[in-house]
């Protein structure tokens, strides 16, 4: 009886932790979440099947599988591992049992070991679902394409099962590797410092994965030589570990493959054990830390005081700045949103830089060399603009009580100031430094000022008639479902970007032209800000408006 | 009966609890009072199993709770002071999760959750996420979660905070009703009026030690105090509240820092 109850408790916990991977603090429309999962799985399945199909068809209609096909498998495993890595980084905050888990489950009659086991099972379930999505259709394509000439159903089944198993193990490896890296940071850094820099580590990870994605061909260029000569460097490549396992599974075992596969499995076991250990210690640590004084309130330092007295003289401005700062620091959803945009922007900027660096001649001085900084500014702007409309938890809306009587232009002004100071200024610093070393300091400053004045104008446009207190409006379903517009947006973005860098390249080498352009852009931005302060009879907006489609369906009233 | 003997808690050199002893009988509501930092929350967390004690014993119906806390946790209902509940869950989901982890049969649990939500006027918001709830609404959810499994011992840490006046009255009567049913109730609060109205006995904690432990009437008689507030003031408050208030007001008036 007790065992049956334990089983029920265990499965309740597993379901609970699994849902944590899918939900977030802000919006939890379960139907939307499930739809998202199903859509993602279909997408992963379809893309997963498309890659082997493109690689294998029609060549392997005529020839049968051979030892040379390891490349096809290795490429597919690498892509799945990188996708899983991105997924894992996005789930960064759900790797370990949190203090919230402890406070909610700690006083219930549930043993800690059961909680831990349930968490581990939820992780396995999460990875399994992703793997099934990625592996079933692709496995079918591999099996049919590579074994149809052999005519053995038994061998084909074995091929298919090995495909599933290898992808599952490789995804598991990636997940636990990400968890291991996080646990290293958790061990090395105090919790408060880790929380503060966690979003940056996440962004760095995404950036690294994106670069790996694009440079995957360079890595694959080295592999044939390594495998042919049993090069010891191959032992350090996780992609090869699991490819070797695949080859062994389908009966192409060699001593070198055995060595590679053995390394892979050993590392996987070590990573899983270390995860279990860290999770257990972490959960126990909450137990022993619980009674201690909570997070200490840090006194504002000298720098903060100077910063406030210069940029946030009005107390409400300081209040809003604090609200924005703490929201970004504490809300996983907002950090993820901003981090994703910044990572994509930085990744794109670095990739352009790398391509130009490898291109023949002085390509970096071509018009495309102007693009990376604009991309950085715009990704920062998009990150903030997309995050400020997402509401934070209800109790955080103390900001309403504090200053709901201010006019919308006040919030607009302070929001823009925050974007300018916290996002644009650091990007300026990066721009001047990078371009200063690559070009010359004068040109770097001119380019940065031009990009800044343009970004300021776009900022003024983005916040034109913005009537909300950032992070507070009620969210209406259906608002973010305009996925059909993604392609035209991207095309438009590329066209505008090309026009900008084209014009900039025509202006920047002529002092007067450049100065006039910067003054015009800056002046327009200033004019828009000034004009927006004079909009009369404006009221603060507390509720999000539904999409027209939602209104026509009568879904706007809840 | 819940018995605490020589309960100690040290944080490094600092002694948060200096070996306290008390007991709560079934059908009794014990008011647990003390200024901030006296050790009230520490006691509550040790009793619920969220914090290990440094010394002492806790017995429930003769069984040592510190040796095996699970049986005690099964009969324990707890309303925490600061609710760090799962924001992404709806009230219904949260209560179902708690009930399932408390091993309640599914049909009983569903019926009980729906009925409680209705009685606490939360049925309309049952499927709303907890992040959109006010403090009072969350407090109601926590109260329901604490009562779902019909516990024998109920530990309430500031249960009335955030509740509106009518709900405060409901909860006050509820506590008395539960005591009549023979539940052991441990009521930690700062609201002296409510403690005076609800509790049969009070225990006043100051700097980790018990400074008073008796019925409200007896304490008032001994200290010749007209109210529990006056008892509390005589035993615990070291500075004159009026003087402190005047000092604060004068800062605002004169602008001195």
Tab-separated table of C-alpha atoms in Angstrom, chain A residues 225-527:
chain	number	residue	atom	x	y	z
A	225	UNK	CA	42.341	12.192	-41.156
A	226	UNK	CA	41.937	11.677	-37.427
A	227	UNK	CA	39.945	8.476	-37.877
A	228	UNK	CA	42.215	7.102	-40.568
A	229	UNK	CA	45.349	7.597	-38.457
A	230	UNK	CA	43.704	6.818	-35.104
A	231	UNK	CA	44.715	10.308	-34.071
A	232	UNK	CA	44.519	10.749	-30.257
A	233	UNK	CA	42.854	14.143	-30.806
A	234	UNK	CA	39.709	12.269	-31.897
A	235	UNK	CA	39.275	11.128	-28.305
A	236	UNK	CA	38.427	14.729	-27.372
A	237	UNK	CA	35.597	15.043	-29.880
A	238	UNK	CA	32.165	14.156	-28.458
A	239	UNK	CA	30.670	13.996	-31.971
A	240	UNK	CA	33.042	11.141	-32.795
A	241	UNK	CA	32.337	9.286	-29.529
A	242	UNK	CA	28.727	8.771	-30.447
A	243	UNK	CA	29.430	8.149	-34.128
A	244	UNK	CA	31.775	5.372	-33.047
A	245	UNK	CA	29.040	3.963	-30.837
A	246	UNK	CA	26.700	4.005	-33.823
A	247	UNK	CA	29.210	2.159	-35.983
A	248	UNK	CA	29.857	-0.441	-33.279
A	249	UNK	CA	26.104	-0.898	-32.854
A	250	UNK	CA	25.632	-1.744	-36.511
A	251	UNK	CA	28.547	-4.171	-36.443
A	252	UNK	CA	31.498	-2.110	-37.678
A	253	UNK	CA	33.598	-2.357	-34.596
A	254	UNK	CA	37.286	-1.428	-34.676
A	255	UNK	CA	39.625	-0.999	-31.679
A	256	UNK	CA	39.717	2.752	-32.274
A	257	UNK	CA	35.933	2.971	-32.446
A	258	UNK	CA	35.765	0.956	-29.218
A	259	UNK	CA	38.136	3.405	-27.568
A	260	UNK	CA	36.070	6.390	-28.728
A	261	UNK	CA	32.744	4.864	-27.707
A	262	UNK	CA	34.177	3.784	-24.345
A	263	UNK	CA	35.361	7.317	-23.676
A	264	UNK	CA	31.947	8.708	-24.560
A	265	UNK	CA	30.053	6.336	-22.292
A	266	UNK	CA	32.497	6.849	-19.416
A	267	UNK	CA	32.176	10.631	-19.670
A	268	UNK	CA	28.386	10.325	-19.798
A	269	UNK	CA	28.302	8.190	-16.643
A	270	UNK	CA	30.667	10.587	-14.840
A	271	UNK	CA	28.535	13.576	-15.861
A	272	UNK	CA	25.357	11.871	-14.644
A	273	UNK	CA	26.925	10.929	-11.335
A	274	UNK	CA	28.299	14.410	-10.820
A	275	UNK	CA	24.859	15.851	-11.613
A	276	UNK	CA	23.268	13.587	-9.020
A	277	UNK	CA	25.892	14.523	-6.453
A	278	UNK	CA	25.662	18.265	-7.082
A	279	UNK	CA	21.844	18.152	-7.068
A	280	UNK	CA	21.867	16.268	-3.770
A	281	UNK	CA	24.380	18.627	-2.142
A	282	UNK	CA	22.488	21.636	-3.518
A	283	UNK	CA	19.174	20.413	-2.082
A	284	UNK	CA	20.793	19.705	1.277
A	285	UNK	CA	22.415	23.122	1.194
A	286	UNK	CA	18.973	24.762	1.045
A	287	UNK	CA	18.135	22.744	4.154
A	288	UNK	CA	21.085	24.079	6.091
A	289	UNK	CA	20.888	27.633	4.777
A	290	UNK	CA	17.166	28.083	5.323
A	291	UNK	CA	17.273	29.714	8.731
A	292	UNK	CA	20.018	32.117	7.923
A	293	UNK	CA	19.312	35.706	7.174
A	294	UNK	CA	17.996	36.166	3.653
A	295	UNK	CA	19.695	38.050	0.895
A	296	UNK	CA	21.489	40.984	2.390
A	297	UNK	CA	20.388	44.353	1.148
A	298	UNK	CA	23.442	45.939	-0.358
A	299	UNK	CA	24.041	49.575	0.266
A	300	UNK	CA	24.340	51.660	-2.829
A	301	UNK	CA	28.016	52.153	-3.609
A	302	UNK	CA	29.714	55.423	-4.496
A	303	UNK	CA	29.444	54.669	-8.207
A	304	UNK	CA	25.710	53.975	-7.892
A	305	UNK	CA	25.190	57.224	-5.960
A	306	UNK	CA	27.016	59.247	-8.608
A	307	UNK	CA	25.166	57.423	-11.375
A	308	UNK	CA	21.798	58.143	-9.737
A	309	UNK	CA	22.578	61.775	-9.029
A	310	UNK	CA	23.620	62.317	-12.645
A	311	UNK	CA	21.114	60.228	-14.588
A	312	UNK	CA	18.211	59.561	-12.213
A	313	UNK	CA	17.723	62.719	-10.224
A	314	UNK	CA	13.963	62.270	-9.891
A	315	UNK	CA	13.112	59.694	-7.162
A	316	UNK	CA	10.492	58.074	-9.394
A	317	UNK	CA	13.087	57.722	-12.115
A	318	UNK	CA	15.318	55.915	-9.598
A	319	UNK	CA	12.353	53.742	-8.593
A	320	UNK	CA	11.631	52.737	-12.167
A	321	UNK	CA	15.299	52.077	-12.835
A	322	UNK	CA	15.435	49.813	-9.776
A	323	UNK	CA	12.261	48.057	-10.926
A	324	UNK	CA	13.684	47.373	-14.394
A	325	UNK	CA	17.006	46.248	-12.930
A	326	UNK	CA	15.478	43.858	-10.398
A	327	UNK	CA	12.998	42.484	-12.927
A	328	UNK	CA	15.744	41.576	-15.361
A	329	UNK	CA	17.819	40.144	-12.526
A	330	UNK	CA	15.096	37.981	-11.002
A	331	UNK	CA	12.768	36.951	-13.794
A	332	UNK	CA	13.913	33.931	-15.728
A	333	UNK	CA	11.512	34.713	-18.563
A	334	UNK	CA	12.818	38.239	-19.084
A	335	UNK	CA	16.429	37.218	-18.812
A	336	UNK	CA	15.821	34.493	-21.362
A	337	UNK	CA	14.062	36.881	-23.754
A	338	UNK	CA	16.786	39.517	-23.561
A	339	UNK	CA	19.569	36.926	-23.554
A	340	UNK	CA	18.229	35.199	-26.675
A	341	UNK	CA	18.091	38.423	-28.685
A	342	UNK	CA	21.512	39.544	-27.514
A	343	UNK	CA	23.011	36.129	-28.242
A	344	UNK	CA	21.564	36.015	-31.758
A	345	UNK	CA	22.683	39.610	-32.450
A	346	UNK	CA	26.190	39.009	-31.108
A	347	UNK	CA	26.392	35.641	-32.881
A	348	UNK	CA	25.418	37.196	-36.211
A	349	UNK	CA	27.895	40.039	-35.657
A	350	UNK	CA	30.742	37.625	-34.883
A	351	UNK	CA	29.891	35.433	-37.863
A	352	UNK	CA	29.930	38.392	-40.253
A	353	UNK	CA	33.250	39.381	-38.760
A	354	UNK	CA	34.666	35.854	-39.195
A	355	UNK	CA	33.461	35.574	-42.800
A	356	UNK	CA	34.906	38.945	-43.706
A	357	UNK	CA	38.185	38.098	-42.038
A	358	UNK	CA	38.543	34.965	-44.162
A	359	UNK	CA	37.379	36.593	-47.394
A	360	UNK	CA	40.088	37.518	-49.883
A	361	UNK	CA	41.402	41.089	-49.952
A	362	UNK	CA	40.460	43.756	-47.462
A	363	UNK	CA	36.838	42.611	-47.141
A	364	UNK	CA	36.461	43.994	-43.653
A	365	UNK	CA	36.739	47.491	-45.061
A	366	UNK	CA	33.855	46.753	-47.482
A	367	UNK	CA	30.355	47.954	-46.682
A	368	UNK	CA	29.564	44.673	-44.882
A	369	UNK	CA	32.170	45.555	-42.290
A	370	UNK	CA	29.782	48.240	-40.994
A	371	UNK	CA	27.018	45.727	-40.267
A	372	UNK	CA	28.157	44.039	-37.001
A	373	UNK	CA	27.832	47.134	-34.802
A	374	UNK	CA	24.400	48.006	-36.208
A	375	UNK	CA	23.345	44.424	-35.531
A	376	UNK	CA	24.482	44.717	-31.930
A	377	UNK	CA	22.565	47.964	-31.393
A	378	UNK	CA	19.435	46.655	-33.005
A	379	UNK	CA	19.484	43.324	-31.198
A	380	UNK	CA	19.826	45.199	-27.889
A	381	UNK	CA	16.883	47.384	-28.836
A	382	UNK	CA	14.750	44.443	-29.972
A	383	UNK	CA	15.636	42.563	-26.777
A	384	UNK	CA	14.437	45.366	-24.547
A	385	UNK	CA	11.384	46.234	-26.620
A	386	UNK	CA	10.208	42.615	-26.639
A	387	UNK	CA	10.867	42.184	-22.909
A	388	UNK	CA	9.208	45.334	-21.520
A	389	UNK	CA	5.782	44.238	-22.713
A	390	UNK	CA	5.912	40.947	-20.806
A	391	UNK	CA	4.400	41.305	-17.360
A	392	UNK	CA	6.203	40.202	-14.225
A	393	UNK	CA	4.597	38.512	-11.235
A	394	UNK	CA	1.647	40.343	-9.672
A	395	UNK	CA	3.299	41.209	-6.391
A	396	UNK	CA	6.130	42.922	-8.211
A	397	UNK	CA	3.702	45.576	-9.380
A	398	UNK	CA	4.493	47.767	-6.407
A	399	UNK	CA	5.538	50.166	-9.087
A	400	UNK	CA	1.823	50.871	-9.744
A	401	UNK	CA	1.239	51.865	-6.154
A	402	UNK	CA	4.369	53.942	-6.106
A	403	UNK	CA	3.784	56.102	-9.121
A	404	UNK	CA	0.697	55.310	-11.137
A	405	UNK	CA	-0.146	59.020	-11.148
A	406	UNK	CA	2.778	59.970	-13.386
A	407	UNK	CA	2.102	60.687	-17.053
A	408	UNK	CA	2.987	58.080	-19.725
A	409	UNK	CA	5.679	60.375	-21.123
A	410	UNK	CA	7.527	60.026	-17.823
A	411	UNK	CA	7.755	56.234	-18.184
A	412	UNK	CA	8.650	56.594	-21.822
A	413	UNK	CA	11.454	58.983	-20.996
A	414	UNK	CA	12.860	56.898	-18.163
A	415	UNK	CA	12.545	53.648	-20.162
A	416	UNK	CA	14.463	55.181	-23.045
A	417	UNK	CA	17.075	56.533	-20.683
A	418	UNK	CA	17.529	53.066	-19.176
A	419	UNK	CA	17.937	51.470	-22.619
A	420	UNK	CA	20.405	54.159	-23.547
A	421	UNK	CA	22.498	53.817	-20.412
A	422	UNK	CA	22.349	50.089	-19.753
A	423	UNK	CA	22.433	48.787	-23.313
A	424	UNK	CA	23.581	51.385	-25.819
A	425	UNK	CA	26.554	52.690	-23.846
A	426	UNK	CA	28.152	49.241	-23.387
A	427	UNK	CA	27.616	48.508	-27.098
A	428	UNK	CA	29.327	51.833	-27.894
A	429	UNK	CA	32.296	50.761	-25.788
A	430	UNK	CA	32.506	47.414	-27.603
A	431	UNK	CA	32.176	49.137	-30.980
A	432	UNK	CA	34.922	51.682	-30.367
A	433	UNK	CA	37.293	49.054	-28.990
A	434	UNK	CA	36.766	46.461	-31.741
A	435	UNK	CA	36.750	48.850	-34.679
A	436	UNK	CA	39.586	50.853	-33.140
A	437	UNK	CA	41.831	47.799	-33.282
A	438	UNK	CA	40.589	46.664	-36.696
A	439	UNK	CA	40.416	50.016	-38.487
A	440	UNK	CA	41.640	53.129	-36.783
A	441	UNK	CA	40.375	54.968	-33.720
A	442	UNK	CA	39.007	57.976	-35.621
A	443	UNK	CA	36.959	55.860	-37.991
A	444	UNK	CA	35.830	53.644	-35.105
A	445	UNK	CA	34.470	56.640	-33.179
A	446	UNK	CA	32.752	58.023	-36.291
A	447	UNK	CA	31.152	54.667	-37.074
A	448	UNK	CA	30.030	54.171	-33.479
A	449	UNK	CA	28.515	57.653	-33.262
A	450	UNK	CA	26.653	57.127	-36.527
A	451	UNK	CA	25.298	53.745	-35.347
A	452	UNK	CA	24.379	55.251	-31.973
A	453	UNK	CA	22.482	58.180	-33.492
A	454	UNK	CA	20.581	55.818	-35.792
A	455	UNK	CA	19.806	53.448	-32.906
A	456	UNK	CA	18.612	56.415	-30.830
A	457	UNK	CA	16.222	57.394	-33.599
A	458	UNK	CA	14.897	53.829	-33.785
A	459	UNK	CA	14.603	53.818	-29.988
A	460	UNK	CA	12.505	56.985	-30.119
A	461	UNK	CA	10.295	55.350	-32.789
A	462	UNK	CA	9.990	52.084	-30.820
A	463	UNK	CA	8.812	53.902	-27.704
A	464	UNK	CA	6.641	56.461	-29.540
A	465	UNK	CA	3.323	56.641	-27.697
A	466	UNK	CA	4.392	53.816	-25.370
A	467	UNK	CA	1.856	54.204	-22.570
A	468	UNK	CA	2.749	51.358	-20.241
A	469	UNK	CA	4.851	51.041	-17.146
A	470	UNK	CA	7.506	48.569	-18.324
A	471	UNK	CA	6.919	44.939	-17.328
A	472	UNK	CA	3.448	45.528	-15.905
A	473	UNK	CA	0.603	45.298	-18.437
A	474	UNK	CA	-1.746	42.376	-18.317
A	475	UNK	CA	-0.920	39.861	-21.024
A	476	UNK	CA	-3.602	38.896	-23.508
A	477	UNK	CA	-3.436	35.551	-25.291
A	478	UNK	CA	-3.041	35.616	-29.022
A	479	UNK	CA	-0.886	38.721	-28.928
A	480	UNK	CA	2.324	36.980	-29.873
A	481	UNK	CA	0.907	34.629	-32.454
A	482	UNK	CA	1.949	36.545	-35.532
A	483	UNK	CA	4.497	33.974	-36.652
A	484	UNK	CA	3.462	34.351	-40.297
A	485	UNK	CA	5.089	37.770	-40.320
A	486	UNK	CA	8.508	36.455	-39.355
A	487	UNK	CA	9.710	35.974	-42.946
A	488	UNK	CA	8.668	39.427	-44.266
A	489	UNK	CA	10.113	40.977	-41.091
A	490	UNK	CA	13.441	39.246	-41.629
A	491	UNK	CA	13.557	40.203	-45.311
A	492	UNK	CA	12.648	43.783	-44.462
A	493	UNK	CA	15.278	43.828	-41.744
A	494	UNK	CA	17.957	42.589	-44.177
A	495	UNK	CA	16.929	45.204	-46.767
A	496	UNK	CA	16.989	48.048	-44.241
A	497	UNK	CA	20.320	46.870	-42.887
A	498	UNK	CA	21.792	46.830	-46.391
A	499	UNK	CA	20.513	50.346	-47.077
A	500	UNK	CA	21.949	51.618	-43.804
A	501	UNK	CA	25.420	50.219	-44.353
A	502	UNK	CA	25.349	51.321	-47.999
A	503	UNK	CA	24.584	54.921	-47.033
A	504	UNK	CA	27.006	54.887	-44.157
A	505	UNK	CA	29.810	53.736	-46.438
A	506	UNK	CA	29.043	56.734	-48.677
A	507	UNK	CA	29.118	59.182	-45.755
A	508	UNK	CA	31.716	58.101	-43.277
A	509	UNK	CA	34.819	59.022	-45.264
A	510	UNK	CA	33.626	62.627	-45.756
A	511	UNK	CA	33.682	64.619	-42.538
A	512	UNK	CA	30.900	67.069	-43.422
A	513	UNK	CA	28.562	64.488	-44.863
A	514	UNK	CA	29.074	62.301	-41.813
A	515	UNK	CA	28.546	65.182	-39.377
A	516	UNK	CA	25.357	66.294	-41.099
A	517	UNK	CA	24.015	62.708	-41.114
A	518	UNK	CA	24.757	62.231	-37.413
A	519	UNK	CA	23.224	65.598	-36.542
A	520	UNK	CA	20.124	64.886	-38.615
A	521	UNK	CA	19.622	61.429	-37.076
A	522	UNK	CA	20.336	62.650	-33.539
A	523	UNK	CA	18.193	65.744	-34.099
A	524	UNK	CA	15.276	63.654	-35.346
A	525	UNK	CA	15.570	61.377	-32.317
A	526	UNK	CA	15.641	64.406	-30.007
A	527	UNK	CA	12.680	65.970	-31.810
